[in-house]
Amino acid sequence: MAQDPRIDTRRPLTLRDVSEASGVSEMTVSRVLRSRGDVSQATREKVLTAARNLGYVPNKIAGALASQRVNLVAVVIPSLSNMVYPEVMTGISQILEHTGLQPVVGVTHYLPEREESVLYEMLSWRPSGVILAGLEHTDAARAMLENAGIPIVEAMDVDGVAVDSAVGISHRRAGMKMAEAILAAGYTRIGFLGTMMPYDHRARKRLEGLEEGLAAAGITLADREFYSGGSALLKGREMTEAILARSPDLDFIYYSNDMIGAGGLLYCLEKGIDVPNSLGLAGFNGVELLQGLPRRLATMDACRLEIGRTSAQIIAGIHPNGLIGGERIELTPKLEMGDTIRR
Amino acid sequence: MAQDPRIDTRRPLTLRDVSEASGVSEMTVSRVLRSRGDVSQATREKVLTAARNLGYVPNKIAGALASQRVNLVAVVIPSLSNMVYPEVMTGISQILEHTGLQPVVGVTHYLPEREESVLYEMLSWRPSGVILAGLEHTDAARAMLENAGIPIVEAMDVDGVAVDSAVGISHRRAGMKMAEAILAAGYTRIGFLGTMMPYDHRARKRLEGLEEGLAAAGITLADREFYSGGSALLKGREMTEAILARSPDLDFIYYSNDMIGAGGLLYCLEKGIDVPNSLGLAGFNGVELLQGLPRRLATMDACRLEIGRTSAQIIAGIHPNGLIGGERIELTPKLEMGDTIRR
DNA sequence: TTGAAAGCGCTAACAG
DNA sequence: CTGTTAGCGCTTTCAA
């Protein structure tokens, strides 16, 4: 039960309290608690016992100010609710766990101004590094990053100019690769379905890549549609129904993500549409969810885990290839044909 | 404009730099940057201009140490990858956005020791409050929370003893309520399927509530099975197949979450099982995903958004009912019958 | 192996 | 409205 805040004189414990309780100088207490320098076994135990008994929790604010070192890594991502960024986070955590660094997450909801303010807020805590999604930022955000004097990794995308390091895939190339696969399978009337995200640059680049790939074969996108908000699975259904009603002769639909693709797939199966023969489908991301669907949706793995891991390695300065920043690391997404592209 | 990087010794900028550049005292610069106290318009503009030109980002570490105030709220949750906690986060963010407080997320992967260490790490930054999931913690974690001297909200669950405030639903009662609905619909051979999470206390409590509710009608659970890891949707399929193979006479399956429930539903539909007449199904959580499924899975809304909002309001001291901590707030989950329980 | 002194960059409290 | 002083709790540095 919390004490009544009015009579709660509880001053948070300080190093001095531990020092007095143990009869050891503050400095030595500090050494013990950080395992720095040589301290005799006897002293160490006195200190540890006192600290534990008091329930002392070090004040990292003071520690950081004094040492000019902060074990925090700022991670700035657009969203937590669509499965893709949590997996990047997982990769980051896996690496940072062994380094004494801690990720701190900020969410932008795909809004550039929000990214800017989240970044400002995080930089004001002087983190050891920043990992953020994408290469597109406001001018002010970019300036902050350039002036921060810490390693910056722009993750997920390599199509553009990075402030410092970039780790990701080329979404443009991913779109082109999909175009090639679609064409190779003999589809010619291709539609695109995406959630309407004015600032989802990566989805936009995939679409551009797709169009470029199709253009090389003299084909233009037959139809496209964008929606926003709501359940992605449901939107996938609705959009698929809508686009097929409007363009019944489509023989392929490329979805900007797996969730709406899954919705589309479920819709098609219910309607008895012959997938993949009369209609081919493909999504993007390679999310785990797809494994439980009645049929395996074609997709492309976005290398999320690897991106997270590599980004964290660069920040922590422990990349196996000795990368130290300023690099552009392009990973290659794997196309998974699944059961929704005919062969 | 950024300074010339060649003469950039990369000392981070301080208030003093802004002070010198603007010809205004550090204290007044500080006032302007925090919008505290009265500062003349002329001075304010001089300061703002200088700060912007230099690209100054305040050092919150120093600020926090001096003011003994930290605008951070520690949020400690088991996972980011299963849709439920992100929605709690959304509720928290919605409220905190208007308060100057910022959530900082820590993930425990359902491991008590990890929760303890994450908590320790976060408390060492002296946050203004803590929101964490559930009422079960290690003794050490509980002690830390009790000694922190800040508001603590244990969210998601109210079945137990809270350190300070508790906001959530009774999972035990949720299980009982589901038992009643199942019995009322005339099902009698009931199975339970859950992911094996030794520390998912809330799933455990729902199961206990279910069994208690069934027991009141003299019925015992006919079968149960637990799996762990992998794609929840896929696991739902596999587990459903397995349990039906072993107990073909089951007429109802209660899933510990919607994802495995959705997998089960897809499996049953494919196999041509008559849902809900020969087999009823229900999940838990009320996730958005269900809206896109071929049939609406029965579920129970876990009030995630509301839990997040209420928790944040308590921490921020802005709860509409004037709650200030030490309360137990039980929300009531709504049963959604969907299309998978016969009526 | 231990301790003392001097800040880290900022803000509270007061004085002007 | 603006400036001065004295720390916040810790770590660095140097001395013992």
CSV table of N, CA and C in Angstrom, one decimal, chain A residues 1-2 5 8 10 12-14 33 54-62 64-65 68-72 80-81 83 86 89-90 93 97 100 102-105 109 114 117-118 120-126 144 146-149 230-234 237 259 263 266 270 288-295, chain B residues 1-3 10 12-13 54-62 64-65 68 70-72 80-81 83 86 89 93 97 100 102-105 109 114 118 120-126 144 146-150 162-164 230-234 237 259 263 266 270 288-295 324 326:
chain,number,residue,atom,x,y,z
A,1,MET,N,0.8,-1.2,0.0
A,1,MET,CA,0.0,0.0,0.0
A,1,MET,C,0.9,1.2,0.0
A,2,ALA,N,0.6,2.2,-0.8
A,2,ALA,CA,1.4,3.4,-0.9
A,2,ALA,C,1.2,4.2,0.3
A,5,PRO,N,0.9,10.4,0.4
A,5,PRO,CA,1.9,11.3,-0.1
A,5,PRO,C,2.1,12.6,0.8
A,8,ASP,N,4.5,11.6,3.4
A,8,ASP,CA,5.6,10.8,3.0
A,8,ASP,C,6.8,11.7,2.9
A,10,ARG,N,9.6,10.4,2.7
A,10,ARG,CA,10.6,9.5,2.1
A,10,ARG,C,11.5,10.2,1.0
A,12,PRO,N,14.3,9.9,-1.5
A,12,PRO,CA,14.9,8.7,-2.2
A,12,PRO,C,16.3,8.5,-1.6
A,13,LEU,N,16.7,7.2,-1.6
A,13,LEU,CA,18.0,6.9,-1.0
A,13,LEU,C,19.1,7.3,-1.9
A,14,THR,N,20.2,7.7,-1.3
A,14,THR,CA,21.3,8.1,-2.1
A,14,THR,C,22.5,7.3,-1.7
A,33,LEU,N,29.2,-0.8,-6.5
A,33,LEU,CA,28.0,-0.9,-7.2
A,33,LEU,C,28.1,-1.0,-8.7
A,54,LEU,N,18.8,-1.7,2.5
A,54,LEU,CA,18.1,-0.4,2.3
A,54,LEU,C,17.2,-0.4,1.1
A,55,GLY,N,17.4,-1.3,0.2
A,55,GLY,CA,16.6,-1.2,-1.0
A,55,GLY,C,17.1,-0.1,-1.9
A,56,TYR,N,18.4,0.2,-1.9
A,56,TYR,CA,18.9,1.3,-2.7
A,56,TYR,C,18.8,1.0,-4.2
A,57,VAL,N,18.4,2.0,-5.0
A,57,VAL,CA,18.4,1.9,-6.4
A,57,VAL,C,19.2,3.1,-6.9
A,58,PRO,N,20.3,2.9,-7.6
A,58,PRO,CA,21.2,4.0,-8.0
A,58,PRO,C,20.4,5.0,-8.8
A,59,ASN,N,20.8,6.2,-8.8
A,59,ASN,CA,20.2,7.3,-9.6
A,59,ASN,C,21.0,7.5,-10.8
A,60,LYS,N,20.5,6.9,-11.9
A,60,LYS,CA,21.2,7.0,-13.2
A,60,LYS,C,21.3,8.4,-13.8
A,61,ILE,N,20.4,9.2,-13.3
A,61,ILE,CA,20.4,10.6,-13.8
A,61,ILE,C,21.7,11.3,-13.4
A,62,ALA,N,21.9,11.2,-12.1
A,62,ALA,CA,23.2,11.7,-11.5
A,62,ALA,C,24.4,11.0,-12.1
A,64,ALA,N,24.7,9.6,-15.0
A,64,ALA,CA,24.9,9.9,-16.4
A,64,ALA,C,25.5,11.3,-16.5
A,65,LEU,N,25.0,12.2,-15.7
A,65,LEU,CA,25.5,13.6,-15.7
A,65,LEU,C,27.0,13.6,-15.4
A,68,GLN,N,28.9,11.5,-18.1
A,68,GLN,CA,28.7,11.9,-19.5
A,68,GLN,C,28.5,10.6,-20.3
A,69,ARG,N,27.9,9.6,-19.7
A,69,ARG,CA,27.7,8.4,-20.5
A,69,ARG,C,26.2,7.9,-20.2
A,70,VAL,N,25.5,7.6,-21.2
A,70,VAL,CA,24.1,7.2,-21.1
A,70,VAL,C,24.0,5.8,-21.8
A,71,ASN,N,23.5,4.8,-21.1
A,71,ASN,CA,23.4,3.5,-21.7
A,71,ASN,C,22.1,3.3,-22.5
A,72,LEU,N,21.6,4.3,-23.0
A,72,LEU,CA,20.3,4.3,-23.7
A,72,LEU,C,20.5,4.4,-25.2
A,80,LEU,N,3.5,0.4,-33.4
A,80,LEU,CA,3.8,-0.8,-32.7
A,80,LEU,C,2.7,-1.9,-33.1
A,81,SER,N,1.7,-1.4,-33.8
A,81,SER,CA,0.5,-2.3,-33.9
A,81,SER,C,0.5,-3.1,-35.2
A,83,MET,N,3.0,-5.6,-36.3
A,83,MET,CA,3.8,-6.8,-36.3
A,83,MET,C,5.2,-6.6,-36.9
A,86,PRO,N,7.6,-4.5,-34.1
A,86,PRO,CA,8.0,-5.3,-33.0
A,86,PRO,C,9.1,-6.3,-33.3
A,89,MET,N,12.4,-4.6,-33.3
A,89,MET,CA,12.7,-4.4,-31.9
A,89,MET,C,13.3,-5.7,-31.3
A,90,THR,N,12.7,-6.8,-31.6
A,90,THR,CA,13.3,-8.1,-31.1
A,90,THR,C,14.7,-8.2,-31.5
A,93,SER,N,16.8,-5.8,-29.5
A,93,SER,CA,17.0,-6.3,-28.1
A,93,SER,C,17.9,-7.4,-28.0
A,97,GLU,N,21.0,-6.7,-25.5
A,97,GLU,CA,21.1,-7.4,-24.2
A,97,GLU,C,22.5,-7.7,-23.7
A,100,GLY,N,24.9,-4.0,-22.3
A,100,GLY,CA,24.7,-3.0,-21.3
A,100,GLY,C,23.9,-1.8,-21.8
A,102,GLN,N,20.5,-0.1,-23.5
A,102,GLN,CA,19.0,-0.4,-23.3
A,102,GLN,C,18.3,0.4,-24.4
A,103,PRO,N,17.4,-0.3,-25.1
A,103,PRO,CA,16.6,0.4,-26.1
A,103,PRO,C,15.5,1.2,-25.4
A,104,VAL,N,15.2,2.4,-25.9
A,104,VAL,CA,14.0,3.2,-25.5
A,104,VAL,C,13.2,3.5,-26.7
A,105,VAL,N,12.0,3.1,-26.7
A,105,VAL,CA,11.1,3.2,-27.9
A,105,VAL,C,10.3,4.4,-28.0
A,109,HIS,N,3.6,7.2,-35.3
A,109,HIS,CA,2.4,7.1,-36.0
A,109,HIS,C,2.5,7.6,-37.4
A,114,ARG,N,5.7,14.4,-35.7
A,114,ARG,CA,5.7,13.6,-34.5
A,114,ARG,C,7.1,13.0,-34.4
A,117,SER,N,9.5,15.6,-33.0
A,117,SER,CA,9.4,15.9,-31.6
A,117,SER,C,9.8,14.7,-30.7
A,118,VAL,N,9.5,13.5,-31.2
A,118,VAL,CA,10.0,12.3,-30.4
A,118,VAL,C,11.5,12.3,-30.4
A,120,TYR,N,13.5,14.8,-30.7
A,120,TYR,CA,14.0,15.9,-29.9
A,120,TYR,C,14.0,15.5,-28.4
A,121,GLU,N,12.9,15.0,-28.1
A,121,GLU,CA,12.7,14.5,-26.7
A,121,GLU,C,13.8,13.5,-26.3
A,122,MET,N,14.0,12.5,-27.2
A,122,MET,CA,14.9,11.5,-26.9
A,122,MET,C,16.4,12.0,-26.9
A,123,LEU,N,16.7,12.8,-27.9
A,123,LEU,CA,18.1,13.3,-27.9
A,123,LEU,C,18.4,14.2,-26.7
A,124,SER,N,17.3,14.7,-26.1
A,124,SER,CA,17.6,15.5,-24.9
A,124,SER,C,18.0,14.7,-23.7
A,125,TRP,N,17.8,13.4,-23.9
A,125,TRP,CA,18.4,12.4,-22.8
A,125,TRP,C,19.7,11.9,-23.2
A,126,ARG,N,20.3,12.5,-24.3
A,126,ARG,CA,21.7,12.2,-24.7
A,126,ARG,C,22.0,10.7,-24.8
A,144,MET,N,19.1,17.7,-36.4
A,144,MET,CA,19.3,17.3,-35.1
A,144,MET,C,20.2,16.0,-35.1
A,146,GLU,N,22.2,15.1,-37.4
A,146,GLU,CA,23.6,15.4,-37.9
A,146,GLU,C,24.4,16.0,-36.8
A,147,ASN,N,23.8,16.8,-35.9
A,147,ASN,CA,24.5,17.5,-34.9
A,147,ASN,C,24.6,16.6,-33.6
A,148,ALA,N,24.0,15.5,-33.5
A,148,ALA,CA,23.9,14.8,-32.2
A,148,ALA,C,25.3,14.3,-31.8
A,149,GLY,N,26.1,14.0,-32.8
A,149,GLY,CA,27.4,13.5,-32.4
A,149,GLY,C,27.4,12.1,-31.9
A,230,GLY,N,-9.0,1.1,-39.6
A,230,GLY,CA,-9.7,-0.1,-39.5
A,230,GLY,C,-8.9,-1.3,-39.5
A,231,SER,N,-9.6,-2.5,-39.4
A,231,SER,CA,-8.9,-3.8,-39.3
A,231,SER,C,-8.3,-4.1,-40.7
A,232,ALA,N,-7.0,-4.3,-40.7
A,232,ALA,CA,-6.3,-4.6,-42.0
A,232,ALA,C,-6.9,-5.8,-42.7
A,233,LEU,N,-7.2,-6.8,-41.9
A,233,LEU,CA,-7.8,-8.0,-42.5
A,233,LEU,C,-9.1,-7.7,-43.2
A,234,LEU,N,-9.9,-7.0,-42.5
A,234,LEU,CA,-11.2,-6.6,-43.1
A,234,LEU,C,-11.1,-5.7,-44.3
A,237,ARG,N,-10.3,-7.6,-47.4
A,237,ARG,CA,-11.5,-8.2,-48.0
A,237,ARG,C,-12.3,-7.1,-48.8
A,259,MET,N,-1.2,-8.3,-44.1
A,259,MET,CA,-2.5,-8.4,-43.4
A,259,MET,C,-3.6,-8.1,-44.4
A,263,GLY,N,-6.5,-10.8,-45.8
A,263,GLY,CA,-7.9,-10.5,-46.0
A,263,GLY,C,-8.4,-10.8,-47.4
A,266,LEU,N,-8.6,-14.6,-48.0
A,266,LEU,CA,-9.8,-15.2,-47.4
A,266,LEU,C,-11.0,-14.9,-48.2
A,270,GLU,N,-13.4,-17.7,-50.2
A,270,GLU,CA,-14.8,-17.8,-49.9
A,270,GLU,C,-15.6,-17.7,-51.2
A,288,GLU,N,4.5,-14.0,-39.7
A,288,GLU,CA,4.2,-15.3,-39.1
A,288,GLU,C,2.8,-15.8,-39.3
A,289,LEU,N,1.9,-14.8,-39.2
A,289,LEU,CA,0.5,-15.1,-39.4
A,289,LEU,C,0.1,-15.9,-40.6
A,290,LEU,N,0.8,-15.6,-41.7
A,290,LEU,CA,0.5,-16.3,-42.9
A,290,LEU,C,0.6,-17.8,-42.8
A,291,GLN,N,1.4,-18.3,-41.9
A,291,GLN,CA,1.5,-19.7,-41.8
A,291,GLN,C,0.2,-20.4,-41.4
A,292,GLY,N,-0.7,-19.7,-40.8
A,292,GLY,CA,-1.9,-20.4,-40.3
A,292,GLY,C,-3.1,-20.3,-41.3
A,293,LEU,N,-2.8,-19.6,-42.4
A,293,LEU,CA,-3.9,-19.4,-43.4
A,293,LEU,C,-4.2,-20.6,-44.2
A,294,PRO,N,-5.4,-20.7,-44.8
A,294,PRO,CA,-5.7,-21.9,-45.5
A,294,PRO,C,-4.8,-22.2,-46.7
A,295,ARG,N,-4.2,-21.1,-47.2
A,295,ARG,CA,-3.3,-21.3,-48.3
A,295,ARG,C,-2.1,-20.3,-48.1
B,1,MET,N,21.8,26.8,-38.3
B,1,MET,CA,22.9,26.2,-39.2
B,1,MET,C,23.9,25.4,-38.4
B,2,ALA,N,24.3,24.3,-38.8
B,2,ALA,CA,25.2,23.5,-38.1
B,2,ALA,C,26.6,24.2,-38.2
B,3,GLN,N,27.4,24.0,-37.1
B,3,GLN,CA,28.7,24.6,-37.2
B,3,GLN,C,29.6,23.8,-38.2
B,10,ARG,N,32.9,18.9,-31.3
B,10,ARG,CA,31.8,18.0,-30.9
B,10,ARG,C,31.5,18.0,-29.4
B,12,PRO,N,29.0,18.7,-26.8
B,12,PRO,CA,27.6,19.0,-27.0
B,12,PRO,C,27.3,20.4,-26.5
B,13,LEU,N,26.3,21.1,-27.1
B,13,LEU,CA,26.0,22.5,-26.8
B,13,LEU,C,25.4,22.5,-25.4
B,54,LEU,N,22.0,27.6,-33.3
B,54,LEU,CA,23.0,26.7,-32.8
B,54,LEU,C,22.6,25.2,-32.9
B,55,GLY,N,21.3,25.0,-33.0
B,55,GLY,CA,20.8,23.6,-33.0
B,55,GLY,C,20.9,23.0,-31.6
B,56,TYR,N,20.6,23.9,-30.6
B,56,TYR,CA,20.7,23.4,-29.2
B,56,TYR,C,19.6,22.5,-28.8
B,57,VAL,N,20.0,21.4,-28.2
B,57,VAL,CA,19.0,20.4,-27.6
B,57,VAL,C,19.2,20.4,-26.1
B,58,PRO,N,18.3,20.7,-25.3
B,58,PRO,CA,18.5,20.8,-23.9
B,58,PRO,C,18.9,19.5,-23.3
B,59,ASN,N,19.7,19.5,-22.3
B,59,ASN,CA,20.1,18.3,-21.6
B,59,ASN,C,19.2,17.9,-20.5
B,60,LYS,N,18.3,17.0,-20.7
B,60,LYS,CA,17.3,16.7,-19.7
B,60,LYS,C,17.9,16.0,-18.5
B,61,ILE,N,19.1,15.4,-18.7
B,61,ILE,CA,19.7,14.7,-17.6
B,61,ILE,C,20.0,15.7,-16.5
B,62,ALA,N,20.7,16.8,-16.9
B,62,ALA,CA,21.0,17.8,-16.0
B,62,ALA,C,19.7,18.5,-15.4
B,64,ALA,N,16.8,17.2,-15.1
B,64,ALA,CA,16.1,16.3,-14.2
B,64,ALA,C,16.8,16.3,-12.8
B,65,LEU,N,18.1,16.3,-12.9
B,65,LEU,CA,18.9,16.2,-11.6
B,65,LEU,C,18.6,17.5,-10.8
B,68,GLN,N,14.8,17.6,-9.9
B,68,GLN,CA,14.2,16.4,-9.2
B,68,GLN,C,12.9,16.0,-9.8
B,70,VAL,N,11.2,14.2,-13.4
B,70,VAL,CA,11.5,13.4,-14.6
B,70,VAL,C,10.1,13.2,-15.3
B,71,ASN,N,10.0,13.6,-16.5
B,71,ASN,CA,8.7,13.5,-17.2
B,71,ASN,C,8.5,12.1,-17.9
B,72,LEU,N,9.1,11.1,-17.2
B,72,LEU,CA,9.0,9.8,-17.9
B,72,LEU,C,8.1,8.9,-17.0
B,80,LEU,N,5.5,-7.3,-27.0
B,80,LEU,CA,5.0,-6.4,-27.9
B,80,LEU,C,4.4,-7.0,-29.1
B,81,SER,N,4.5,-8.4,-29.2
B,81,SER,CA,4.2,-9.0,-30.5
B,81,SER,C,2.8,-9.7,-30.5
B,83,MET,N,-0.4,-8.0,-30.1
B,83,MET,CA,-1.5,-7.1,-30.3
B,83,MET,C,-2.2,-6.6,-29.1
B,86,PRO,N,0.2,-3.6,-27.3
B,86,PRO,CA,0.3,-2.3,-28.1
B,86,PRO,C,-1.0,-1.5,-27.9
B,89,MET,N,-0.8,0.3,-24.7
B,89,MET,CA,0.2,1.4,-25.0
B,89,MET,C,-0.5,2.6,-25.7
B,93,SER,N,-0.6,6.3,-24.3
B,93,SER,CA,-0.1,7.5,-25.1
B,93,SER,C,-1.2,8.5,-25.2
B,97,GLU,N,0.0,12.1,-23.8
B,97,GLU,CA,0.3,13.2,-24.8
B,97,GLU,C,-0.1,14.6,-24.3
B,100,GLY,N,2.6,16.2,-20.9
B,100,GLY,CA,4.1,16.5,-20.8
B,100,GLY,C,4.8,15.2,-20.3
B,102,GLN,N,6.0,11.3,-20.7
B,102,GLN,CA,6.4,10.4,-21.8
B,102,GLN,C,6.5,8.9,-21.4
B,103,PRO,N,5.9,8.0,-22.1
B,103,PRO,CA,6.0,6.6,-21.7
B,103,PRO,C,7.4,6.1,-22.2
B,104,VAL,N,7.9,5.2,-21.4
B,104,VAL,CA,9.1,4.5,-21.7
B,104,VAL,C,8.8,3.0,-21.6
B,105,VAL,N,9.0,2.3,-22.6
B,105,VAL,CA,8.5,0.9,-22.6
B,105,VAL,C,9.6,-0.1,-22.3
B,109,HIS,N,9.1,-10.3,-21.7
B,109,HIS,CA,8.9,-11.7,-22.3
B,109,HIS,C,8.3,-12.7,-21.3
B,114,ARG,N,13.2,-11.1,-15.5
B,114,ARG,CA,13.4,-10.1,-16.5
B,114,ARG,C,12.6,-8.8,-16.1
B,118,VAL,N,14.3,-5.2,-15.5
B,118,VAL,CA,13.8,-4.1,-16.3
B,118,VAL,C,13.3,-3.0,-15.4
B,120,TYR,N,14.2,-2.4,-12.3
B,120,TYR,CA,15.3,-1.8,-11.6
B,120,TYR,C,16.0,-0.8,-12.5
B,121,GLU,N,16.2,-1.2,-13.7
B,121,GLU,CA,16.8,-0.3,-14.7
B,121,GLU,C,15.9,1.0,-14.9
B,122,MET,N,14.6,0.8,-14.9
B,122,MET,CA,13.8,2.0,-15.2
B,122,MET,C,13.7,2.8,-13.9
B,123,LEU,N,13.6,2.2,-12.8
B,123,LEU,CA,13.5,3.0,-11.6
B,123,LEU,C,14.7,3.8,-11.3
B,124,SER,N,15.8,3.3,-11.8
B,124,SER,CA,17.1,4.1,-11.6
B,124,SER,C,17.1,5.4,-12.4
B,125,TRP,N,16.1,5.5,-13.3
B,125,TRP,CA,15.9,6.8,-14.0
B,125,TRP,C,14.9,7.7,-13.3
B,126,ARG,N,14.4,7.2,-12.2
B,126,ARG,CA,13.5,8.0,-11.4
B,126,ARG,C,12.3,8.5,-12.1
B,144,MET,N,10.9,-3.1,-4.5
B,144,MET,CA,11.3,-1.9,-5.3
B,144,MET,C,10.1,-0.9,-5.5
B,146,GLU,N,7.3,-0.8,-3.9
B,146,GLU,CA,6.8,-0.2,-2.6
B,146,GLU,C,7.7,1.0,-2.2
B,147,ASN,N,9.0,0.9,-2.4
B,147,ASN,CA,9.9,1.9,-1.9
B,147,ASN,C,10.1,3.0,-2.9
B,148,ALA,N,9.5,2.9,-4.1
B,148,ALA,CA,9.9,3.9,-5.1
B,148,ALA,C,9.3,5.3,-4.8
B,149,GLY,N,8.3,5.3,-4.0
B,149,GLY,CA,7.7,6.6,-3.7
B,149,GLY,C,7.1,7.3,-4.8
B,150,ILE,N,6.6,6.6,-5.8
B,150,ILE,CA,5.9,7.2,-6.9
B,150,ILE,C,4.7,6.4,-7.2
B,162,ALA,N,-2.7,-5.5,-4.9
B,162,ALA,CA,-1.9,-4.5,-5.6
B,162,ALA,C,-0.9,-3.8,-4.7
B,163,VAL,N,0.2,-3.4,-5.2
B,163,VAL,CA,1.1,-2.5,-4.5
B,163,VAL,C,0.5,-1.2,-4.2
B,164,ASP,N,-0.1,-0.6,-5.2
B,164,ASP,CA,-0.7,0.7,-5.1
B,164,ASP,C,-2.1,0.7,-5.7
B,230,GLY,N,5.9,-20.4,-31.8
B,230,GLY,CA,5.4,-20.5,-33.1
B,230,GLY,C,4.3,-19.5,-33.5
B,231,SER,N,3.8,-19.7,-34.7
B,231,SER,CA,2.7,-18.8,-35.1
B,231,SER,C,1.4,-19.2,-34.4
B,232,ALA,N,0.8,-18.2,-33.7
B,232,ALA,CA,-0.4,-18.5,-32.9
B,232,ALA,C,-1.5,-19.1,-33.8
B,233,LEU,N,-1.7,-18.5,-35.0
B,233,LEU,CA,-2.7,-19.0,-35.9
B,233,LEU,C,-2.5,-20.4,-36.2
B,234,LEU,N,-1.3,-20.8,-36.6
B,234,LEU,CA,-1.0,-22.1,-36.9
B,234,LEU,C,-1.1,-23.1,-35.7
B,237,ARG,N,-4.7,-24.0,-35.2
B,237,ARG,CA,-5.1,-25.1,-36.1
B,237,ARG,C,-4.6,-26.5,-35.6
B,259,MET,N,-6.0,-15.3,-31.3
B,259,MET,CA,-5.2,-15.7,-32.4
B,259,MET,C,-5.3,-17.2,-32.6
B,263,GLY,N,-7.2,-19.5,-35.5
B,263,GLY,CA,-6.6,-20.6,-36.2
B,263,GLY,C,-7.6,-21.8,-36.1
B,266,LEU,N,-10.6,-21.3,-38.5
B,266,LEU,CA,-10.3,-21.6,-39.9
B,266,LEU,C,-10.2,-23.1,-40.1
B,270,GLU,N,-12.7,-25.3,-42.6
B,270,GLU,CA,-12.1,-26.1,-43.7
B,270,GLU,C,-12.6,-27.5,-43.6
B,288,GLU,N,-8.9,-6.8,-33.2
B,288,GLU,CA,-9.5,-6.3,-34.4
B,288,GLU,C,-9.5,-7.3,-35.5
B,289,LEU,N,-8.4,-8.1,-35.5
B,289,LEU,CA,-8.3,-9.1,-36.5
B,289,LEU,C,-9.5,-10.0,-36.8
B,290,LEU,N,-10.3,-10.2,-35.7
B,290,LEU,CA,-11.4,-11.1,-35.9
B,290,LEU,C,-12.4,-10.6,-36.9
B,291,GLN,N,-12.4,-9.3,-37.1
B,291,GLN,CA,-13.4,-8.7,-38.0
B,291,GLN,C,-13.3,-9.2,-39.4
B,292,GLY,N,-12.1,-9.6,-39.7
B,292,GLY,CA,-11.9,-10.0,-41.1
B,292,GLY,C,-12.0,-11.5,-41.4
B,293,LEU,N,-12.3,-12.2,-40.3
B,293,LEU,CA,-12.5,-13.7,-40.5
B,293,LEU,C,-13.8,-14.1,-41.2
B,294,PRO,N,-13.8,-15.3,-41.7
B,294,PRO,CA,-15.0,-15.7,-42.4
B,294,PRO,C,-16.3,-15.7,-41.5
B,295,ARG,N,-16.0,-16.0,-40.3
B,295,ARG,CA,-17.1,-16.0,-39.3
B,295,ARG,C,-16.6,-15.3,-38.1
B,324,ILE,N,-6.6,9.0,-6.9
B,324,ILE,CA,-5.2,9.5,-6.7
B,324,ILE,C,-4.2,8.3,-6.3
B,326,GLY,N,-4.0,3.9,-5.0
B,326,GLY,CA,-4.5,3.1,-3.9
B,326,GLY,C,-5.8,2.5,-4.3
